[in-house]
Backbone as XML, in Angstrom:
<?xml version="1.0"?>
<chain id="A" units="angstrom">
  <residue number="1" name="CYS">
    <atom name="N" x="7.175" y="11.458" z="-6.282"/>
    <atom name="CA" x="5.765" y="11.439" z="-5.943"/>
    <atom name="C" x="5.550" y="12.305" z="-4.710"/>
  </residue>
  <residue number="2" name="GLN">
    <atom name="N" x="4.315" y="12.657" z="-4.464"/>
    <atom name="CA" x="3.990" y="13.405" z="-3.252"/>
    <atom name="C" x="2.720" y="12.835" z="-2.630"/>
  </residue>
  <residue number="3" name="ILE">
    <atom name="N" x="2.639" y="12.928" z="-1.302"/>
    <atom name="CA" x="1.471" y="12.417" z="-0.584"/>
    <atom name="C" x="0.273" y="13.302" z="-0.884"/>
  </residue>
  <residue number="4" name="HIS">
    <atom name="N" x="-0.806" y="12.676" z="-1.318"/>
    <atom name="CA" x="-2.059" y="13.387" z="-1.588"/>
    <atom name="C" x="-2.917" y="13.433" z="-0.327"/>
  </residue>
  <residue number="5" name="ARG">
    <atom name="N" x="-3.047" y="12.274" z="0.363"/>
    <atom name="CA" x="-3.790" y="12.221" z="1.622"/>
    <atom name="C" x="-3.610" y="10.859" z="2.278"/>
  </residue>
  <residue number="6" name="ALA">
    <atom name="N" x="-3.853" y="10.820" z="3.588"/>
    <atom name="CA" x="-3.828" y="9.549" z="4.323"/>
    <atom name="C" x="-5.037" y="8.726" z="3.896"/>
  </residue>
  <residue number="7" name="LEU">
    <atom name="N" x="-4.856" y="7.417" z="3.810"/>
    <atom name="CA" x="-5.924" y="6.538" z="3.343"/>
    <atom name="C" x="-6.472" y="5.658" z="4.455"/>
  </residue>
  <residue number="8" name="GLY">
    <atom name="N" x="-5.611" y="5.150" z="5.299"/>
    <atom name="CA" x="-6.056" y="4.277" z="6.378"/>
    <atom name="C" x="-4.897" y="3.497" z="6.963"/>
  </residue>
  <residue number="9" name="VAL">
    <atom name="N" x="-5.210" y="2.714" z="7.990"/>
    <atom name="CA" x="-4.201" y="1.936" z="8.706"/>
    <atom name="C" x="-4.662" y="0.484" z="8.778"/>
  </residue>
  <residue number="10" name="ILE">
    <atom name="N" x="-3.748" y="-0.429" z="8.537"/>
    <atom name="CA" x="-4.014" y="-1.857" z="8.709"/>
    <atom name="C" x="-2.987" y="-2.383" z="9.696"/>
  </residue>
  <residue number="11" name="ASP">
    <atom name="N" x="-3.460" y="-3.118" z="10.715"/>
    <atom name="CA" x="-2.499" y="-3.754" z="11.609"/>
    <atom name="C" x="-2.764" y="-5.252" z="11.630"/>
  </residue>
  <residue number="12" name="PHE">
    <atom name="N" x="-1.694" y="-6.019" z="11.788"/>
    <atom name="CA" x="-1.806" y="-7.473" z="11.734"/>
    <atom name="C" x="-0.655" y="-8.120" z="12.487"/>
  </residue>
  <residue number="13" name="TRP">
    <atom name="N" x="-0.809" y="-9.414" z="12.740"/>
    <atom name="CA" x="0.211" y="-10.222" z="13.412"/>
    <atom name="C" x="0.749" y="-11.242" z="12.430"/>
  </residue>
  <residue number="14" name="PHE">
    <atom name="N" x="2.031" y="-11.583" z="12.563"/>
    <atom name="CA" x="2.624" y="-12.651" z="11.769"/>
    <atom name="C" x="3.782" y="-13.271" z="12.538"/>
  </residue>
  <residue number="15" name="MET">
    <atom name="N" x="4.222" y="-14.430" z="12.065"/>
    <atom name="CA" x="5.341" y="-15.136" z="12.690"/>
    <atom name="C" x="6.598" y="-14.932" z="11.850"/>
  </residue>
  <residue number="16" name="ALA">
    <atom name="N" x="7.709" y="-14.664" z="12.524"/>
    <atom name="CA" x="9.007" y="-14.541" z="11.852"/>
    <atom name="C" x="10.088" y="-14.962" z="12.830"/>
  </residue>
  <residue number="17" name="GLY">
    <atom name="N" x="10.928" y="-15.870" z="12.409"/>
    <atom name="CA" x="12.007" y="-16.327" z="13.277"/>
    <atom name="C" x="11.520" y="-16.928" z="14.577"/>
  </residue>
  <residue number="18" name="GLY">
    <atom name="N" x="10.337" y="-17.563" z="14.543"/>
    <atom name="CA" x="9.780" y="-18.175" z="15.742"/>
    <atom name="C" x="9.148" y="-17.194" z="16.710"/>
  </residue>
  <residue number="19" name="LYS">
    <atom name="N" x="9.036" y="-15.929" z="16.319"/>
    <atom name="CA" x="8.425" y="-14.908" z="17.185"/>
    <atom name="C" x="7.146" y="-14.386" z="16.551"/>
  </residue>
  <residue number="20" name="ARG">
    <atom name="N" x="6.189" y="-14.042" z="17.398"/>
    <atom name="CA" x="4.951" y="-13.424" z="16.937"/>
    <atom name="C" x="5.182" y="-11.917" z="16.885"/>
  </residue>
  <residue number="21" name="ILE">
    <atom name="N" x="4.940" y="-11.318" z="15.727"/>
    <atom name="CA" x="5.241" y="-9.902" z="15.513"/>
    <atom name="C" x="3.970" y="-9.159" z="15.122"/>
  </residue>
  <residue number="22" name="HIS">
    <atom name="N" x="3.774" y="-7.989" z="15.727"/>
    <atom name="CA" x="2.646" y="-7.111" z="15.394"/>
    <atom name="C" x="3.169" y="-6.007" z="14.484"/>
  </residue>
  <residue number="23" name="LYS">
    <atom name="N" x="2.472" y="-5.772" z="13.386"/>
    <atom name="CA" x="2.898" y="-4.747" z="12.438"/>
    <atom name="C" x="1.732" y="-3.822" z="12.134"/>
  </residue>
  <residue number="24" name="THR">
    <atom name="N" x="2.003" y="-2.537" z="12.095"/>
    <atom name="CA" x="1.022" y="-1.528" z="11.721"/>
    <atom name="C" x="1.509" y="-0.857" z="10.444"/>
  </residue>
  <residue number="25" name="VAL">
    <atom name="N" x="0.644" y="-0.824" z="9.421"/>
    <atom name="CA" x="1.005" y="-0.238" z="8.135"/>
    <atom name="C" x="0.074" y="0.936" z="7.852"/>
  </residue>
  <residue number="26" name="HIS">
    <atom name="N" x="0.648" y="2.108" z="7.642"/>
    <atom name="CA" x="-0.108" y="3.313" z="7.297"/>
    <atom name="C" x="-0.101" y="3.441" z="5.776"/>
  </residue>
  <residue number="27" name="HIS">
    <atom name="N" x="-1.287" y="3.611" z="5.192"/>
    <atom name="CA" x="-1.423" y="3.703" z="3.738"/>
    <atom name="C" x="-1.761" y="5.138" z="3.339"/>
  </residue>
  <residue number="28" name="PHE">
    <atom name="N" x="-1.237" y="5.554" z="2.201"/>
    <atom name="CA" x="-1.451" y="6.903" z="1.692"/>
    <atom name="C" x="-1.778" y="6.844" z="0.210"/>
  </residue>
  <residue number="29" name="VAL">
    <atom name="N" x="-2.488" y="7.865" z="-0.265"/>
    <atom name="CA" x="-2.689" y="8.059" z="-1.696"/>
    <atom name="C" x="-1.594" y="9.027" z="-2.139"/>
  </residue>
  <residue number="30" name="PHE">
    <atom name="N" x="-0.846" y="8.626" z="-3.163"/>
    <atom name="CA" x="0.229" y="9.455" z="-3.695"/>
    <atom name="C" x="-0.133" y="9.964" z="-5.078"/>
  </residue>
  <residue number="31" name="LYS">
    <atom name="N" x="0.443" y="11.098" z="-5.422"/>
    <atom name="CA" x="0.348" y="11.607" z="-6.786"/>
    <atom name="C" x="1.715" y="11.427" z="-7.431"/>
  </residue>
  <residue number="32" name="GLU">
    <atom name="N" x="1.716" y="10.887" z="-8.631"/>
    <atom name="CA" x="2.965" y="10.733" z="-9.359"/>
    <atom name="C" x="3.371" y="12.094" z="-9.900"/>
  </residue>
  <residue number="33" name="THR">
    <atom name="N" x="4.608" y="12.486" z="-9.663"/>
    <atom name="CA" x="5.085" y="13.797" z="-10.108"/>
    <atom name="C" x="6.283" y="13.674" z="-11.039"/>
  </residue>
  <residue number="34" name="GLY">
    <atom name="N" x="6.573" y="12.446" z="-11.464"/>
    <atom name="CA" x="7.721" y="12.226" z="-12.338"/>
    <atom name="C" x="8.877" y="11.630" z="-11.561"/>
  </residue>
  <residue number="35" name="GLY">
    <atom name="N" x="9.939" y="11.382" z="-12.257"/>
    <atom name="CA" x="11.110" y="10.808" z="-11.607"/>
    <atom name="C" x="11.030" y="9.295" z="-11.539"/>
  </residue>
  <residue number="36" name="ARG">
    <atom name="N" x="11.838" y="8.735" z="-10.677"/>
    <atom name="CA" x="11.950" y="7.287" z="-10.582"/>
    <atom name="C" x="11.684" y="6.851" z="-9.150"/>
  </residue>
  <residue number="37" name="ILE">
    <atom name="N" x="10.918" y="5.767" z="-8.962"/>
    <atom name="CA" x="10.684" y="5.229" z="-7.630"/>
    <atom name="C" x="11.564" y="4.002" z="-7.432"/>
  </residue>
  <residue number="38" name="THR">
    <atom name="N" x="12.065" y="3.827" z="-6.220"/>
    <atom name="CA" x="12.917" y="2.678" z="-5.912"/>
    <atom name="C" x="12.469" y="2.066" z="-4.591"/>
  </residue>
  <residue number="39" name="PRO">
    <atom name="N" x="12.533" y="0.744" z="-4.482"/>
    <atom name="CA" x="12.097" y="0.083" z="-3.246"/>
    <atom name="C" x="13.110" y="0.219" z="-2.121"/>
  </residue>
  <residue number="40" name="GLN">
    <atom name="N" x="12.603" y="0.160" z="-0.889"/>
    <atom name="CA" x="13.464" y="0.038" z="0.284"/>
    <atom name="C" x="13.873" y="-1.438" z="0.329"/>
  </residue>
  <residue number="41" name="ILE">
    <atom name="N" x="15.088" y="-1.739" z="-0.050"/>
    <atom name="CA" x="15.540" y="-3.109" z="-0.288"/>
    <atom name="C" x="15.287" y="-4.043" z="0.895"/>
  </residue>
  <residue number="42" name="SER">
    <atom name="N" x="15.409" y="-3.570" z="2.119"/>
    <atom name="CA" x="15.221" y="-4.440" z="3.286"/>
    <atom name="C" x="13.767" y="-4.854" z="3.491"/>
  </residue>
  <residue number="43" name="GLU">
    <atom name="N" x="12.821" y="-4.146" z="2.891"/>
    <atom name="CA" x="11.394" y="-4.405" z="3.115"/>
    <atom name="C" x="10.631" y="-4.798" z="1.854"/>
  </residue>
  <residue number="44" name="VAL">
    <atom name="N" x="11.088" y="-4.359" z="0.699"/>
    <atom name="CA" x="10.292" y="-4.458" z="-0.524"/>
    <atom name="C" x="11.131" y="-5.066" z="-1.650"/>
  </residue>
  <residue number="45" name="ASP">
    <atom name="N" x="10.539" y="-5.998" z="-2.394"/>
    <atom name="CA" x="11.236" y="-6.609" z="-3.528"/>
    <atom name="C" x="11.115" y="-5.783" z="-4.805"/>
  </residue>
  <residue number="46" name="ASP">
    <atom name="N" x="9.981" y="-5.096" z="-4.967"/>
    <atom name="CA" x="9.707" y="-4.399" z="-6.217"/>
    <atom name="C" x="8.749" y="-3.251" z="-5.929"/>
  </residue>
  <residue number="47" name="VAL">
    <atom name="N" x="8.798" y="-2.222" z="-6.736"/>
    <atom name="CA" x="7.867" y="-1.103" z="-6.607"/>
    <atom name="C" x="7.515" y="-0.622" z="-8.012"/>
  </residue>
  <residue number="48" name="ARG">
    <atom name="N" x="6.206" y="-0.380" z="-8.242"/>
    <atom name="CA" x="5.730" y="0.052" z="-9.559"/>
    <atom name="C" x="4.479" y="0.912" z="-9.403"/>
  </residue>
  <residue number="49" name="TRP">
    <atom name="N" x="4.210" y="1.729" z="-10.422"/>
    <atom name="CA" x="2.954" y="2.451" z="-10.518"/>
    <atom name="C" x="1.975" y="1.595" z="-11.320"/>
  </residue>
  <residue number="50" name="PHE">
    <atom name="N" x="0.692" y="1.596" z="-10.891"/>
    <atom name="CA" x="-0.364" y="0.900" z="-11.624"/>
    <atom name="C" x="-1.565" y="1.824" z="-11.739"/>
  </residue>
  <residue number="51" name="PRO">
    <atom name="N" x="-2.355" y="1.683" z="-12.810"/>
    <atom name="CA" x="-3.622" y="2.412" z="-12.874"/>
    <atom name="C" x="-4.507" y="1.977" z="-11.702"/>
  </residue>
  <residue number="52" name="LEU">
    <atom name="N" x="-5.247" y="2.905" z="-11.145"/>
    <atom name="CA" x="-6.087" y="2.634" z="-9.975"/>
    <atom name="C" x="-7.009" y="1.437" z="-10.198"/>
  </residue>
  <residue number="53" name="GLU">
    <atom name="N" x="-7.584" y="1.319" z="-11.397"/>
    <atom name="CA" x="-8.523" y="0.226" z="-11.675"/>
    <atom name="C" x="-7.835" y="-1.139" z="-11.638"/>
  </residue>
  <residue number="54" name="GLU">
    <atom name="N" x="-6.554" y="-1.169" z="-11.881"/>
    <atom name="CA" x="-5.824" y="-2.435" z="-11.953"/>
    <atom name="C" x="-5.316" y="-2.907" z="-10.585"/>
  </residue>
  <residue number="55" name="ILE">
    <atom name="N" x="-5.184" y="-2.009" z="-9.652"/>
    <atom name="CA" x="-4.556" y="-2.346" z="-8.371"/>
    <atom name="C" x="-5.309" y="-3.453" z="-7.640"/>
  </residue>
  <residue number="56" name="VAL">
    <atom name="N" x="-6.626" y="-3.372" z="-7.581"/>
    <atom name="CA" x="-7.409" y="-4.340" z="-6.805"/>
    <atom name="C" x="-7.168" y="-5.777" z="-7.270"/>
  </residue>
  <residue number="57" name="THR">
    <atom name="N" x="-6.852" y="-5.977" z="-8.538"/>
    <atom name="CA" x="-6.595" y="-7.330" z="-9.040"/>
    <atom name="C" x="-5.238" y="-7.859" z="-8.594"/>
  </residue>
  <residue number="58" name="ARG">
    <atom name="N" x="-4.395" y="-7.008" z="-8.070"/>
    <atom name="CA" x="-3.045" y="-7.404" z="-7.664"/>
    <atom name="C" x="-2.907" y="-7.587" z="-6.156"/>
  </residue>
  <residue number="59" name="LEU">
    <atom name="N" x="-3.953" y="-7.302" z="-5.404"/>
    <atom name="CA" x="-3.870" y="-7.368" z="-3.943"/>
    <atom name="C" x="-4.292" y="-8.730" z="-3.415"/>
  </residue>
  <residue number="60" name="ALA">
    <atom name="N" x="-3.624" y="-9.159" z="-2.350"/>
    <atom name="CA" x="-3.880" y="-10.488" z="-1.786"/>
    <atom name="C" x="-4.860" y="-10.471" z="-0.617"/>
  </residue>
  <residue number="61" name="TYR">
    <atom name="N" x="-5.001" y="-9.346" z="0.070"/>
    <atom name="CA" x="-5.755" y="-9.327" z="1.322"/>
    <atom name="C" x="-6.991" y="-8.434" z="1.242"/>
  </residue>
  <residue number="62" name="PRO">
    <atom name="N" x="-8.107" y="-8.878" z="1.839"/>
    <atom name="CA" x="-9.361" y="-8.103" z="1.810"/>
    <atom name="C" x="-9.217" y="-6.694" z="2.388"/>
  </residue>
  <residue number="63" name="ASP">
    <atom name="N" x="-8.439" y="-6.530" z="3.464"/>
    <atom name="CA" x="-8.266" y="-5.193" z="4.053"/>
    <atom name="C" x="-7.628" y="-4.225" z="3.057"/>
  </residue>
  <residue number="64" name="GLU">
    <atom name="N" x="-6.685" y="-4.725" z="2.269"/>
    <atom name="CA" x="-6.052" y="-3.877" z="1.254"/>
    <atom name="C" x="-7.054" y="-3.508" z="0.163"/>
  </residue>
  <residue number="65" name="ARG">
    <atom name="N" x="-7.885" y="-4.464" z="-0.237"/>
    <atom name="CA" x="-8.888" y="-4.171" z="-1.267"/>
    <atom name="C" x="-9.883" y="-3.116" z="-0.779"/>
  </residue>
  <residue number="66" name="LYS">
    <atom name="N" x="-10.216" y="-3.149" z="0.525"/>
    <atom name="CA" x="-11.116" y="-2.126" z="1.091"/>
    <atom name="C" x="-10.486" y="-0.744" z="0.998"/>
  </residue>
  <residue number="67" name="LEU">
    <atom name="N" x="-9.196" y="-0.654" z="1.297"/>
    <atom name="CA" x="-8.511" y="0.638" z="1.217"/>
    <atom name="C" x="-8.493" y="1.170" z="-0.213"/>
  </residue>
  <residue number="68" name="ILE">
    <atom name="N" x="-8.283" y="0.294" z="-1.169"/>
    <atom name="CA" x="-8.283" y="0.730" z="-2.568"/>
    <atom name="C" x="-9.670" y="1.206" z="-2.978"/>
  </residue>
  <residue number="69" name="ALA">
    <atom name="N" x="-10.709" y="0.518" z="-2.542"/>
    <atom name="CA" x="-12.080" y="0.967" z="-2.828"/>
    <atom name="C" x="-12.297" y="2.355" z="-2.237"/>
  </residue>
  <residue number="70" name="ARG">
    <atom name="N" x="-11.783" y="2.569" z="-1.035"/>
    <atom name="CA" x="-11.908" y="3.893" z="-0.397"/>
    <atom name="C" x="-11.149" y="4.945" z="-1.205"/>
  </residue>
  <residue number="71" name="SER">
    <atom name="N" x="-9.975" y="4.609" z="-1.689"/>
    <atom name="CA" x="-9.202" y="5.579" z="-2.471"/>
    <atom name="C" x="-9.935" y="5.929" z="-3.763"/>
  </residue>
  <residue number="72" name="GLN">
    <atom name="N" x="-10.598" y="4.948" z="-4.379"/>
    <atom name="CA" x="-11.359" y="5.223" z="-5.600"/>
    <atom name="C" x="-12.486" y="6.210" z="-5.308"/>
  </residue>
  <residue number="73" name="GLU">
    <atom name="N" x="-13.143" y="6.067" z="-4.140"/>
    <atom name="CA" x="-14.204" y="7.005" z="-3.747"/>
    <atom name="C" x="-13.630" y="8.397" z="-3.525"/>
  </residue>
  <residue number="74" name="LEU">
    <atom name="N" x="-12.490" y="8.486" z="-2.845"/>
    <atom name="CA" x="-11.881" y="9.779" z="-2.539"/>
    <atom name="C" x="-11.416" y="10.516" z="-3.790"/>
  </residue>
  <residue number="75" name="LEU">
    <atom name="N" x="-10.996" y="9.773" z="-4.788"/>
    <atom name="CA" x="-10.441" y="10.396" z="-5.991"/>
    <atom name="C" x="-11.471" y="10.654" z="-7.081"/>
  </residue>
  <residue number="76" name="SER">
    <atom name="N" x="-12.698" y="10.121" z="-6.921"/>
    <atom name="CA" x="-13.699" y="10.333" z="-7.977"/>
    <atom name="C" x="-14.517" y="11.571" z="-7.722"/>
  </residue>
</chain>
C-alpha cells in the first residue's frame, strides 16, 4: 500500500500497568497497491482491508468515525 494523504490525529489517555499513558495516533488514507499486509505483532492483533462504506460500522470510538467521514469527503 502507499500513503495517499494525512487524515488527522487523535490523542487520548489510558491506564496500563497502573500508569496513566498519553497516546497520539496519526491516521492516513492509504491506497491498496497489491501484495500482503501484516500487523505489527506488538501493537495489533489483526489487519485487513475493508470497503470505505463498511469501515464506520466496525469502529468503536466517535473520533475514529469522524475521521472516516472526513476520508469519505476527501475521496469523493
